[in-house]
mmCIF file of C-alpha atoms in Angstrom:
data_model
loop_
_atom_site.group_PDB
_atom_site.id
_atom_site.type_symbol
_atom_site.label_atom_id
_atom_site.label_comp_id
_atom_site.label_asym_id
_atom_site.label_seq_id
_atom_site.Cartn_x
_atom_site.Cartn_y
_atom_site.Cartn_z
ATOM 1 C CA MET Q 1 56.776 230.698 16.022
ATOM 2 C CA GLU Q 2 55.032 229.587 19.201
ATOM 3 C CA VAL Q 3 57.144 231.563 21.449
ATOM 4 C CA ASN Q 4 56.205 234.788 19.533
ATOM 5 C CA LYS Q 5 52.491 233.938 19.930
ATOM 6 C CA LEU Q 6 53.080 233.520 23.711
ATOM 7 C CA GLU Q 7 54.811 236.716 23.959
ATOM 8 C CA GLN Q 8 52.131 238.671 22.155
ATOM 9 C CA ARG Q 9 49.286 237.055 24.070
ATOM 10 C CA GLU Q 10 48.031 239.317 27.023
ATOM 11 C CA HIS Q 11 48.388 237.551 30.330
ATOM 12 C CA ARG Q 12 46.683 239.059 33.367
ATOM 13 C CA ILE Q 13 48.369 238.618 36.630
ATOM 14 C CA LEU Q 14 47.418 239.255 40.208
ATOM 15 C CA ALA Q 15 50.476 240.109 42.370
ATOM 16 C CA ILE Q 16 50.251 240.025 46.220
ATOM 17 C CA ASN Q 17 52.756 241.234 48.625
ATOM 18 C CA PRO Q 18 51.673 240.887 52.306
ATOM 19 C CA GLY Q 19 53.544 243.236 54.881
ATOM 20 C CA SER Q 20 53.149 243.293 58.638
ATOM 21 C CA THR Q 21 50.249 245.716 58.719
ATOM 22 C CA SER Q 22 49.520 245.960 55.010
ATOM 23 C CA THR Q 23 48.867 244.014 51.821
ATOM 24 C CA LYS Q 24 49.994 245.398 48.465
ATOM 25 C CA ILE Q 25 48.121 244.036 45.494
ATOM 26 C CA GLY Q 26 48.449 244.754 41.612
ATOM 27 C CA ILE Q 27 46.797 243.703 38.562
ATOM 28 C CA PHE Q 28 49.107 243.518 35.507
ATOM 29 C CA ASP Q 29 48.220 243.081 31.911
ATOM 30 C CA ASN Q 30 51.548 241.610 30.738
ATOM 31 C CA GLU Q 31 54.187 244.249 32.043
ATOM 32 C CA ARG Q 32 51.588 247.052 32.354
ATOM 33 C CA ALA Q 33 50.091 247.794 35.802
ATOM 34 C CA ILE Q 34 46.334 248.553 35.408
ATOM 35 C CA MET Q 35 45.777 248.769 39.220
ATOM 36 C CA GLU Q 36 47.853 248.866 42.360
ATOM 37 C CA GLU Q 37 46.657 249.301 45.936
ATOM 38 C CA THR Q 38 47.966 249.113 49.378
ATOM 39 C CA LEU Q 39 45.454 247.703 51.891
ATOM 40 C CA ARG Q 40 46.091 248.938 55.433
ATOM 41 C CA HIS Q 41 45.172 246.628 58.167
ATOM 42 C CA ASP Q 42 44.212 247.813 61.787
ATOM 43 C CA ARG Q 43 46.729 246.537 64.292
ATOM 44 C CA ASP Q 44 43.876 245.653 66.705
ATOM 45 C CA THR Q 45 42.191 243.608 64.087
ATOM 46 C CA LEU Q 46 45.338 241.712 63.421
ATOM 47 C CA ALA Q 47 45.987 241.295 67.166
ATOM 48 C CA GLN Q 48 42.966 239.188 67.279
ATOM 49 C CA TYR Q 49 44.804 236.193 65.278
ATOM 50 C CA ASP Q 50 47.018 233.932 67.379
ATOM 51 C CA SER Q 51 49.579 233.789 64.562
ATOM 52 C CA ILE Q 52 50.381 235.316 61.205
ATOM 53 C CA ILE Q 53 49.248 232.430 59.331
ATOM 54 C CA ASP Q 54 45.755 232.684 60.878
ATOM 55 C CA GLN Q 55 45.337 235.866 59.126
ATOM 56 C CA TYR Q 56 45.266 234.416 55.625
ATOM 57 C CA ALA Q 57 41.445 234.223 55.389
ATOM 58 C CA PHE Q 58 41.072 237.730 56.599
ATOM 59 C CA ARG Q 59 43.670 239.091 54.190
ATOM 60 C CA LYS Q 60 42.167 237.061 51.242
ATOM 61 C CA GLN Q 61 38.766 238.568 51.816
ATOM 62 C CA ALA Q 62 40.202 242.038 51.940
ATOM 63 C CA ILE Q 63 41.971 241.461 48.559
ATOM 64 C CA LEU Q 64 38.733 240.073 46.861
ATOM 65 C CA GLU Q 65 36.669 242.864 48.225
ATOM 66 C CA THR Q 66 39.049 245.497 46.940
ATOM 67 C CA LEU Q 67 39.379 243.818 43.513
ATOM 68 C CA ASP Q 68 35.416 243.598 43.361
ATOM 69 C CA SER Q 69 35.160 247.341 44.336
ATOM 70 C CA GLN Q 70 37.589 248.249 41.498
ATOM 71 C CA GLY Q 71 35.581 246.204 38.994
ATOM 72 C CA ILE Q 72 38.352 243.698 38.223
ATOM 73 C CA ASN Q 73 37.067 240.578 36.468
ATOM 74 C CA LEU Q 74 39.000 237.709 38.160
ATOM 75 C CA SER Q 75 37.994 235.203 35.428
ATOM 76 C CA LYS Q 76 40.426 236.898 33.002
ATOM 77 C CA LEU Q 77 43.299 235.943 35.381
ATOM 78 C CA SER Q 78 46.106 233.884 33.865
ATOM 79 C CA ALA Q 79 47.995 233.464 37.244
ATOM 80 C CA VAL Q 80 48.272 234.741 40.744
ATOM 81 C CA VAL Q 81 51.641 235.322 42.185
ATOM 82 C CA GLY Q 82 52.593 236.028 45.810
ATOM 83 C CA ARG Q 83 55.697 237.235 47.832
ATOM 84 C CA GLY Q 84 57.734 234.249 48.821
ATOM 85 C CA GLY Q 85 58.284 233.703 52.514
ATOM 86 C CA LEU Q 86 60.683 232.100 54.888
ATOM 87 C CA LEU Q 87 61.067 228.757 53.144
ATOM 88 C CA ARG Q 88 63.952 226.344 52.774
ATOM 89 C CA PRO Q 89 66.991 227.647 51.035
ATOM 90 C CA ILE Q 90 66.232 227.534 47.269
ATOM 91 C CA GLU Q 91 67.921 228.891 44.089
ATOM 92 C CA GLY Q 92 66.356 231.968 42.440
ATOM 93 C CA GLY Q 93 63.595 231.796 40.042
ATOM 94 C CA THR Q 94 59.837 231.366 39.826
ATOM 95 C CA TYR Q 95 58.116 228.496 41.801
ATOM 96 C CA GLU Q 96 54.723 226.972 41.365
ATOM 97 C CA VAL Q 97 53.080 226.675 44.654
ATOM 98 C CA ASN Q 98 52.739 222.986 45.785
ATOM 99 C CA ASP Q 99 51.718 221.191 48.810
ATOM 100 C CA LEU Q 100 55.113 221.045 50.399
ATOM 101 C CA MET Q 101 55.597 224.838 50.049
ATOM 102 C CA LEU Q 102 52.251 225.476 51.558
ATOM 103 C CA ALA Q 103 53.083 223.231 54.625
ATOM 104 C CA ASP Q 104 56.444 224.948 54.989
ATOM 105 C CA LEU Q 105 54.851 228.438 54.783
ATOM 106 C CA ARG Q 106 52.191 227.512 57.326
ATOM 107 C CA GLU Q 107 54.667 226.058 59.592
ATOM 108 C CA GLY Q 108 57.286 228.887 59.151
ATOM 109 C CA TYR Q 109 60.004 226.603 58.213
ATOM 110 C CA SER Q 110 62.678 229.418 58.532
ATOM 111 C CA GLY Q 111 60.573 231.766 60.748
ATOM 112 C CA GLN Q 112 57.157 233.470 60.937
ATOM 113 C CA HIS Q 113 56.733 236.516 58.672
ATOM 114 C CA ALA Q 114 53.966 238.150 56.846
ATOM 115 C CA SER Q 115 55.548 237.396 53.552
ATOM 116 C CA ASN Q 116 54.680 233.617 54.378
ATOM 117 C CA LEU Q 117 51.056 234.544 53.571
ATOM 118 C CA GLY Q 118 51.952 235.440 50.042
ATOM 119 C CA GLY Q 119 52.049 231.900 48.522
ATOM 120 C CA ILE Q 120 49.084 230.826 50.616
ATOM 121 C CA VAL Q 121 46.676 233.444 49.645
ATOM 122 C CA ALA Q 122 47.857 233.233 46.049
ATOM 123 C CA ASN Q 123 47.152 229.578 45.921
ATOM 124 C CA GLU Q 124 43.804 230.125 47.719
ATOM 125 C CA ILE Q 125 42.603 232.730 45.037
ATOM 126 C CA ALA Q 126 44.107 230.702 41.963
ATOM 127 C CA ARG Q 127 42.370 227.491 42.787
ATOM 128 C CA GLN Q 128 39.031 229.223 42.535
ATOM 129 C CA PHE Q 129 39.752 229.790 38.885
ATOM 130 C CA ASN Q 130 41.815 226.629 38.170
ATOM 131 C CA ILE Q 131 44.988 228.704 37.214
ATOM 132 C CA PRO Q 132 48.541 228.452 38.520
ATOM 133 C CA SER Q 133 49.863 230.268 41.406
ATOM 134 C CA TYR Q 134 53.719 231.119 42.048
ATOM 135 C CA ILE Q 135 56.294 232.749 44.154
ATOM 136 C CA VAL Q 136 59.412 234.560 42.840
ATOM 137 C CA ASP Q 137 62.773 234.996 44.462
ATOM 138 C CA PRO Q 138 61.943 234.815 48.214
ATOM 139 C CA VAL Q 139 64.475 236.208 50.697
ATOM 140 C CA VAL Q 140 65.928 232.680 51.310
ATOM 141 C CA VAL Q 141 67.268 232.464 47.804
ATOM 142 C CA ASP Q 142 70.567 230.491 48.285
ATOM 143 C CA GLU Q 143 73.039 230.542 45.459
ATOM 144 C CA LEU Q 144 76.254 230.792 47.647
ATOM 145 C CA GLU Q 145 79.378 229.074 46.376
ATOM 146 C CA ASN Q 146 80.810 226.600 48.916
ATOM 147 C CA VAL Q 147 83.865 228.897 49.727
ATOM 148 C CA ALA Q 148 81.359 231.686 50.701
ATOM 149 C CA ARG Q 149 79.687 229.597 53.276
ATOM 150 C CA ILE Q 150 82.812 229.344 55.430
ATOM 151 C CA SER Q 151 82.228 231.825 58.322
ATOM 152 C CA GLY Q 152 85.482 231.252 60.142
ATOM 153 C CA PHE Q 153 83.698 229.843 63.271
ATOM 154 C CA ALA Q 154 83.192 226.079 62.740
ATOM 155 C CA ASP Q 155 79.788 225.989 64.538
ATOM 156 C CA PHE Q 156 78.133 228.421 62.147
ATOM 157 C CA GLU Q 157 77.655 228.599 58.514
ATOM 158 C CA ARG Q 158 77.079 231.929 56.624
ATOM 159 C CA LYS Q 159 73.537 232.178 55.393
ATOM 160 C CA SER Q 160 72.061 233.726 52.403
ATOM 161 C CA ILE Q 161 69.199 236.001 53.440
ATOM 162 C CA PHE Q 162 68.729 239.147 51.326
ATOM 163 C CA HIS Q 163 66.551 241.178 49.146
ATOM 164 C CA ALA Q 164 66.594 238.666 46.358
ATOM 165 C CA LEU Q 165 63.296 239.849 44.758
ATOM 166 C CA ASN Q 166 64.420 243.451 44.054
ATOM 167 C CA GLN Q 167 68.146 242.628 43.494
ATOM 168 C CA LYS Q 168 67.365 240.171 40.664
ATOM 169 C CA ALA Q 169 64.502 242.270 39.171
ATOM 170 C CA VAL Q 170 66.764 245.360 38.975
ATOM 171 C CA ALA Q 171 69.690 243.308 37.549
ATOM 172 C CA ARG Q 172 67.442 242.131 34.833
ATOM 173 C CA LYS Q 173 66.329 245.578 34.051
ATOM 174 C CA VAL Q 174 69.883 246.798 33.556
ATOM 175 C CA ALA Q 175 70.920 243.973 31.525
ATOM 176 C CA ARG Q 176 67.856 244.604 29.209
ATOM 177 C CA ASP Q 177 68.805 248.257 29.009
ATOM 178 C CA GLN Q 178 72.139 247.090 27.637
ATOM 179 C CA GLY Q 179 70.718 244.669 25.303
ATOM 180 C CA ARG Q 180 71.962 241.667 27.243
ATOM 181 C CA SER Q 181 70.692 238.946 29.447
ATOM 182 C CA TYR Q 182 71.092 238.756 33.276
ATOM 183 C CA GLU Q 183 72.516 235.295 32.852
ATOM 184 C CA GLU Q 184 75.573 236.696 30.840
ATOM 185 C CA MET Q 185 76.509 239.537 33.123
ATOM 186 C CA ASN Q 186 78.556 240.042 36.242
ATOM 187 C CA LEU Q 187 77.012 242.730 38.611
ATOM 188 C CA ILE Q 188 77.275 244.139 42.074
ATOM 189 C CA VAL Q 189 73.779 244.961 43.241
ATOM 190 C CA VAL Q 190 73.306 247.098 46.438
ATOM 191 C CA HIS Q 191 69.724 247.202 47.955
ATOM 192 C CA MET Q 192 69.548 249.937 50.432
ATOM 193 C CA GLY Q 193 66.400 250.123 52.644
ATOM 194 C CA GLY Q 194 65.673 249.366 56.296
ATOM 195 C CA GLY Q 195 68.317 246.653 55.736
ATOM 196 C CA ILE Q 196 71.163 246.797 53.309
ATOM 197 C CA THR Q 197 72.367 243.922 51.206
ATOM 198 C CA ILE Q 198 75.111 243.690 48.650
ATOM 199 C CA GLY Q 199 75.110 240.834 46.267
ATOM 200 C CA ALA Q 200 77.886 239.527 43.855
ATOM 201 C CA HIS Q 201 75.718 238.375 40.851
ATOM 202 C CA ARG Q 202 77.697 236.089 38.420
ATOM 203 C CA GLN Q 203 75.946 235.169 35.265
ATOM 204 C CA GLY Q 204 72.410 234.930 36.963
ATOM 205 C CA ARG Q 205 73.445 233.680 40.210
ATOM 206 C CA VAL Q 206 74.210 235.457 43.519
ATOM 207 C CA ILE Q 207 77.338 233.618 44.502
ATOM 208 C CA ASP Q 208 77.944 235.699 47.661
ATOM 209 C CA VAL Q 209 75.903 238.405 49.617
ATOM 210 C CA ASN Q 210 75.770 239.509 53.169
ATOM 211 C CA ASN Q 211 73.027 238.298 55.582
ATOM 212 C CA GLY Q 212 71.029 241.474 55.716
ATOM 213 C CA LEU Q 213 68.664 240.295 58.528
ATOM 214 C CA HIS Q 214 70.956 239.959 61.515
ATOM 215 C CA GLY Q 215 74.064 238.574 60.349
ATOM 216 C CA GLU Q 216 76.702 240.833 58.703
ATOM 217 C CA GLY Q 217 77.571 243.723 56.427
ATOM 218 C CA PRO Q 218 77.118 247.455 56.675
ATOM 219 C CA PHE Q 219 74.767 249.025 59.269
ATOM 220 C CA SER Q 220 71.566 250.447 57.810
ATOM 221 C CA PRO Q 221 68.800 252.636 58.988
ATOM 222 C CA GLU Q 222 67.527 249.889 61.469
ATOM 223 C CA ARG Q 223 70.212 247.038 61.668
ATOM 224 C CA ALA Q 224 73.611 246.896 63.102
ATOM 225 C CA GLY Q 225 75.379 244.730 60.534
ATOM 226 C CA THR Q 226 78.631 243.232 61.516
ATOM 227 C CA VAL Q 227 79.532 244.089 65.137
ATOM 228 C CA PRO Q 228 82.583 243.416 67.369
ATOM 229 C CA ALA Q 229 82.047 239.812 68.352
ATOM 230 C CA GLY Q 230 83.921 239.968 71.691
ATOM 231 C CA ASP Q 231 81.980 242.856 72.876
ATOM 232 C CA LEU Q 232 78.777 241.243 71.788
ATOM 233 C CA VAL Q 233 79.571 238.103 73.719
ATOM 234 C CA ALA Q 234 80.423 240.349 76.890
ATOM 235 C CA MET Q 235 76.912 242.098 76.592
ATOM 236 C CA CYS Q 236 75.118 238.789 76.275
ATOM 237 C CA TYR Q 237 76.765 237.550 79.426
ATOM 238 C CA SER Q 238 76.611 240.703 81.430
ATOM 239 C CA GLY Q 239 73.359 239.856 83.075
ATOM 240 C CA GLU Q 240 71.761 243.010 81.981
ATOM 241 C CA TYR Q 241 69.962 241.996 79.019
ATOM 242 C CA TYR Q 242 67.700 239.063 77.790
ATOM 243 C CA SER Q 243 68.452 237.555 74.522
ATOM 244 C CA ALA Q 244 65.493 239.215 72.798
ATOM 245 C CA GLU Q 245 66.708 242.628 74.047
ATOM 246 C CA VAL Q 246 70.056 242.016 72.515
ATOM 247 C CA MET Q 247 68.415 240.837 69.155
ATOM 248 C CA LYS Q 248 66.464 244.026 69.256
ATOM 249 C CA LYS Q 249 69.477 246.182 69.537
ATOM 250 C CA ILE Q 250 70.959 244.347 66.443
ATOM 251 C CA VAL Q 251 67.705 244.350 64.362
ATOM 252 C CA GLY Q 252 65.224 247.213 64.778
ATOM 253 C CA GLN Q 253 67.245 249.415 67.019
ATOM 254 C CA GLY Q 254 70.559 249.145 65.375
ATOM 255 C CA GLY Q 255 72.177 251.278 62.732
ATOM 256 C CA LEU Q 256 70.902 254.879 62.462
ATOM 257 C CA VAL Q 257 68.183 254.138 65.068
ATOM 258 C CA GLY Q 258 70.795 253.185 67.706
ATOM 259 C CA TYR Q 259 73.149 256.263 66.924
ATOM 260 C CA LEU Q 260 70.548 258.885 66.115
ATOM 261 C CA GLY Q 261 67.118 257.645 67.216
ATOM 262 C CA THR Q 262 65.637 257.725 63.799
ATOM 263 C CA ASN Q 263 65.549 255.322 60.768
ATOM 264 C CA ASP Q 264 64.464 258.257 58.424
ATOM 265 C CA ALA Q 265 67.327 259.263 55.981
ATOM 266 C CA VAL Q 266 65.676 262.427 55.074
ATOM 267 C CA GLU Q 267 65.480 263.430 58.721
ATOM 268 C CA VAL Q 268 69.253 262.632 59.038
ATOM 269 C CA GLU Q 269 70.021 264.754 55.974
ATOM 270 C CA LYS Q 270 68.040 267.702 57.485
ATOM 271 C CA ARG Q 271 70.134 267.487 60.683
ATOM 272 C CA ILE Q 272 73.216 267.502 58.580
ATOM 273 C CA ALA Q 273 72.077 270.442 56.801
ATOM 274 C CA SER Q 274 71.478 272.293 60.018
ATOM 275 C CA GLY Q 275 75.032 271.553 61.362
ATOM 276 C CA ASP Q 276 74.602 268.368 63.159
ATOM 277 C CA ASP Q 277 78.223 266.897 63.211
ATOM 278 C CA ARG Q 278 77.374 263.647 64.731
ATOM 279 C CA ALA Q 279 74.600 262.935 62.338
ATOM 280 C CA GLU Q 280 77.140 263.643 59.388
ATOM 281 C CA LEU Q 281 79.755 261.336 60.820
ATOM 282 C CA VAL Q 282 77.359 258.431 61.330
ATOM 283 C CA TYR Q 283 75.798 258.944 57.849
ATOM 284 C CA ASP Q 284 79.145 259.102 56.278
ATOM 285 C CA ALA Q 285 80.068 255.873 58.131
ATOM 286 C CA MET Q 286 77.091 254.051 56.675
ATOM 287 C CA ALA Q 287 78.159 255.046 53.210
ATOM 288 C CA TYR Q 288 81.637 254.147 54.033
ATOM 289 C CA GLN Q 289 80.592 250.543 55.154
ATOM 290 C CA VAL Q 290 78.486 250.009 52.015
ATOM 291 C CA ALA Q 291 81.401 251.037 49.859
ATOM 292 C CA LYS Q 292 83.625 248.592 51.634
ATOM 293 C CA GLU Q 293 81.128 245.634 51.034
ATOM 294 C CA ILE Q 294 80.768 246.702 47.280
ATOM 295 C CA ALA Q 295 84.722 246.517 47.035
ATOM 296 C CA ALA Q 296 84.591 243.083 48.680
ATOM 297 C CA ALA Q 297 81.979 241.942 46.167
ATOM 298 C CA GLY Q 298 84.352 243.196 43.359
ATOM 299 C CA ALA Q 299 87.052 240.856 44.875
ATOM 300 C CA VAL Q 300 84.404 238.041 44.741
ATOM 301 C CA LEU Q 301 83.983 238.655 41.021
ATOM 302 C CA LYS Q 302 87.748 238.806 40.529
ATOM 303 C CA GLY Q 303 87.572 242.440 39.247
ATOM 304 C CA GLU Q 304 85.186 241.392 36.456
ATOM 305 C CA ALA Q 305 82.164 243.331 37.713
ATOM 306 C CA GLU Q 306 80.444 245.163 34.741
ATOM 307 C CA ALA Q 307 78.213 247.515 36.850
ATOM 308 C CA ILE Q 308 77.359 248.357 40.279
ATOM 309 C CA ILE Q 309 73.767 249.013 40.802
ATOM 310 C CA LEU Q 310 72.464 251.071 43.763
ATOM 311 C CA THR Q 311 68.644 250.448 44.304
ATOM 312 C CA GLY Q 312 66.214 250.711 47.313
ATOM 313 C CA GLY Q 313 64.692 253.541 49.015
ATOM 314 C CA LEU Q 314 68.066 255.022 50.142
ATOM 315 C CA ALA Q 315 69.100 255.436 46.541
ATOM 316 C CA TYR Q 316 66.855 258.445 46.239
ATOM 317 C CA GLY Q 317 69.232 260.249 48.460
ATOM 318 C CA LYS Q 318 71.659 261.999 46.090
ATOM 319 C CA GLU Q 319 74.285 262.887 48.736
ATOM 320 C CA PHE Q 320 74.258 259.447 50.122
ATOM 321 C CA VAL Q 321 74.672 257.866 46.614
ATOM 322 C CA GLN Q 322 77.430 260.394 45.960
ATOM 323 C CA LYS Q 323 79.298 259.347 49.042
ATOM 324 C CA ILE Q 324 79.199 255.716 47.915
ATOM 325 C CA THR Q 325 80.014 256.500 44.294
ATOM 326 C CA GLU Q 326 83.020 258.483 45.029
ATOM 327 C CA ARG Q 327 84.632 255.466 46.745
ATOM 328 C CA VAL Q 328 83.648 252.777 44.259
ATOM 329 C CA HIS Q 329 83.471 254.295 40.665
ATOM 330 C CA TRP Q 330 86.927 252.963 40.056
ATOM 331 C CA ILE Q 331 85.623 249.489 40.047
ATOM 332 C CA CYS Q 332 83.221 249.987 37.245
ATOM 333 C CA ASP Q 333 80.196 252.097 36.220
ATOM 334 C CA VAL Q 334 77.597 252.981 38.950
ATOM 335 C CA ILE Q 335 74.108 252.781 37.896
ATOM 336 C CA ILE Q 336 71.252 254.317 40.062
ATOM 337 C CA LYS Q 337 67.893 252.608 40.113
ATOM 338 C CA PRO Q 338 66.182 254.134 43.178
ATOM 339 C CA GLY Q 339 63.249 252.453 44.878
ATOM 340 C CA GLU Q 340 61.761 249.132 44.491
ATOM 341 C CA ASN Q 341 58.779 247.739 42.755
ATOM 342 C CA GLU Q 342 58.070 244.473 44.259
ATOM 343 C CA LEU Q 343 54.711 243.987 42.700
ATOM 344 C CA GLU Q 344 56.112 244.525 39.278
ATOM 345 C CA ALA Q 345 59.010 242.085 40.055
ATOM 346 C CA LEU Q 346 56.541 239.458 41.076
ATOM 347 C CA ALA Q 347 54.361 239.886 37.916
ATOM 348 C CA GLU Q 348 57.421 239.825 35.645
ATOM 349 C CA GLY Q 349 58.494 236.447 37.402
ATOM 350 C CA ALA Q 350 55.132 235.003 36.605
ATOM 351 C CA LEU Q 351 55.117 236.452 33.158
ATOM 352 C CA ARG Q 352 58.529 234.749 32.180
ATOM 353 C CA VAL Q 353 56.893 231.446 33.082
ATOM 354 C CA LEU Q 354 53.659 232.097 31.258
ATOM 355 C CA ARG Q 355 55.585 233.155 28.132
ATOM 356 C CA ASN Q 356 57.790 229.965 28.232
ATOM 357 C CA GLU Q 357 60.794 232.173 28.638
ATOM 358 C CA GLU Q 358 61.561 230.032 31.713
ATOM 359 C CA ASN Q 359 60.203 226.850 33.186
ATOM 360 C CA PRO Q 360 58.767 227.016 36.528
ATOM 361 C CA LYS Q 361 60.757 225.345 39.370
ATOM 362 C CA GLU Q 362 59.670 222.764 41.724
ATOM 363 C CA TYR Q 363 59.948 223.328 45.464
ATOM 364 C CA THR Q 364 61.417 220.206 47.143
ATOM 365 C CA LYS Q 365 62.936 219.269 50.389
ATOM 366 C CA ASN Q 366 66.398 219.119 48.765
ATOM 367 C CA ARG Q 367 68.473 222.305 48.397
ATOM 368 C CA VAL Q 368 68.697 222.870 44.683
ATOM 369 C CA SER Q 369 71.746 225.181 44.910
ATOM 370 C CA PRO Q 370 74.879 223.486 43.757
ATOM 371 C CA GLY Q 371 76.679 225.011 46.842
ATOM 372 C CA LYS Q 372 75.731 222.281 49.294
ATOM 373 C CA THR Q 373 76.036 222.998 53.062
ATOM 374 C CA VAL Q 374 79.406 222.364 54.502
ATOM 375 C CA ASN Q 375 79.848 219.050 56.364
#
C-alpha cells in the first residue's frame, strides 16, 4: 500500500543538463514538465573562466535567476538531478551525489566536459533545501561483459562510452509501451546524433556497445568511427600532424564533416535531392555502417533481440531511417523514437528513486559492473 501512496504523491524535480555553451533546465511535477528552458551562455563570458569546473557558480546563478523569473517556488522541490559527467566506469542507474563523486567531477576523472557540472550544480542547489541530488546514466555507464572488453590488441581494452541516458530512457519507454519491463527485454538501441552508438541491451544491461566518442563503430555526422589502423598509424608518424590535429580529424572533423564539409543531415539530404551523387554515396555509407553494427549487436544477443529502436536527431530523417530499416528489419521489428529528451530522462530517473521503484546507487571507487577489467 505504501508504494501506491508514493506513486500518487506529487514529486517536483529540477533537472539540469549543462552543455558547452548552454544549460538546459526543466521543472517536472512527476512525469509532467511544467517548465523547460535553454539558457544560452556567451562564449566570451565562459572564456573568462580558467576551466569548465570554475563555471559552476556562474551557471548556478543563471539557473536560480531563471527559475525566480518564472515564479518557480524552489521550496516545493523534492530533488535536483543533474547530467552525469565523465566519472569512473559505473553500472547504469540513478546515483545520489556524494563527496567522492563531487571530487571526481571537479578533477575530471575521465576528462573535462561541461556535463561534469551537472552533479556539482545539482548538489549545490539541493543542499540549500536539504533535499537529495542525483545523477542518472552518465556516458561512462559500463556494463560490458568480459568477452566484450577484448580489443584484439593486448595493450588496449575496449571502453564503454555511449549515449547511456537516452538509450536506457527510450528502451524503458518501448518496454512500457509493450506492457513489459526493461529488465526482461532484449533490445538493440541505436542513438543517432553528432555521434552514433549502438547498444546490445540484455535484460536491463548494455552488454556491448561501440565507443561513440573516438573509438569505433559507424561514422557519424562529426566522428570517423572505426578507421583503418595501419593508415592511421602512418598518418600519425608522417610528421605532418600534431596529435591534437589527428584527434580533431577523428572527432569533430570526421564523418560527414570530413567528406562533405557539413554535419547537417538536412543539408545533405537537400544536396542529394539536387543530384549530388557524392553526397548520396556518403549518406548511404553512413546508413550502411549503422546497419552492419546493428547486425553485430544481433549476434551479441544470439538472435534473441525483440526490437531495434532508432532514436536521436537523425531518426527524424525518413530516408535515412528507411535505408537502415531495409537492411535490418529481418532481425526483428524496427521501432522509431526520434529525438531525445534528456531532461525528461533525468527526471524519470530521480522519480523512480523517489517512488521507491529503485534504490539509489552509491558511487564508489570500485567498478560495480560484474564485467571486471581484463588483467
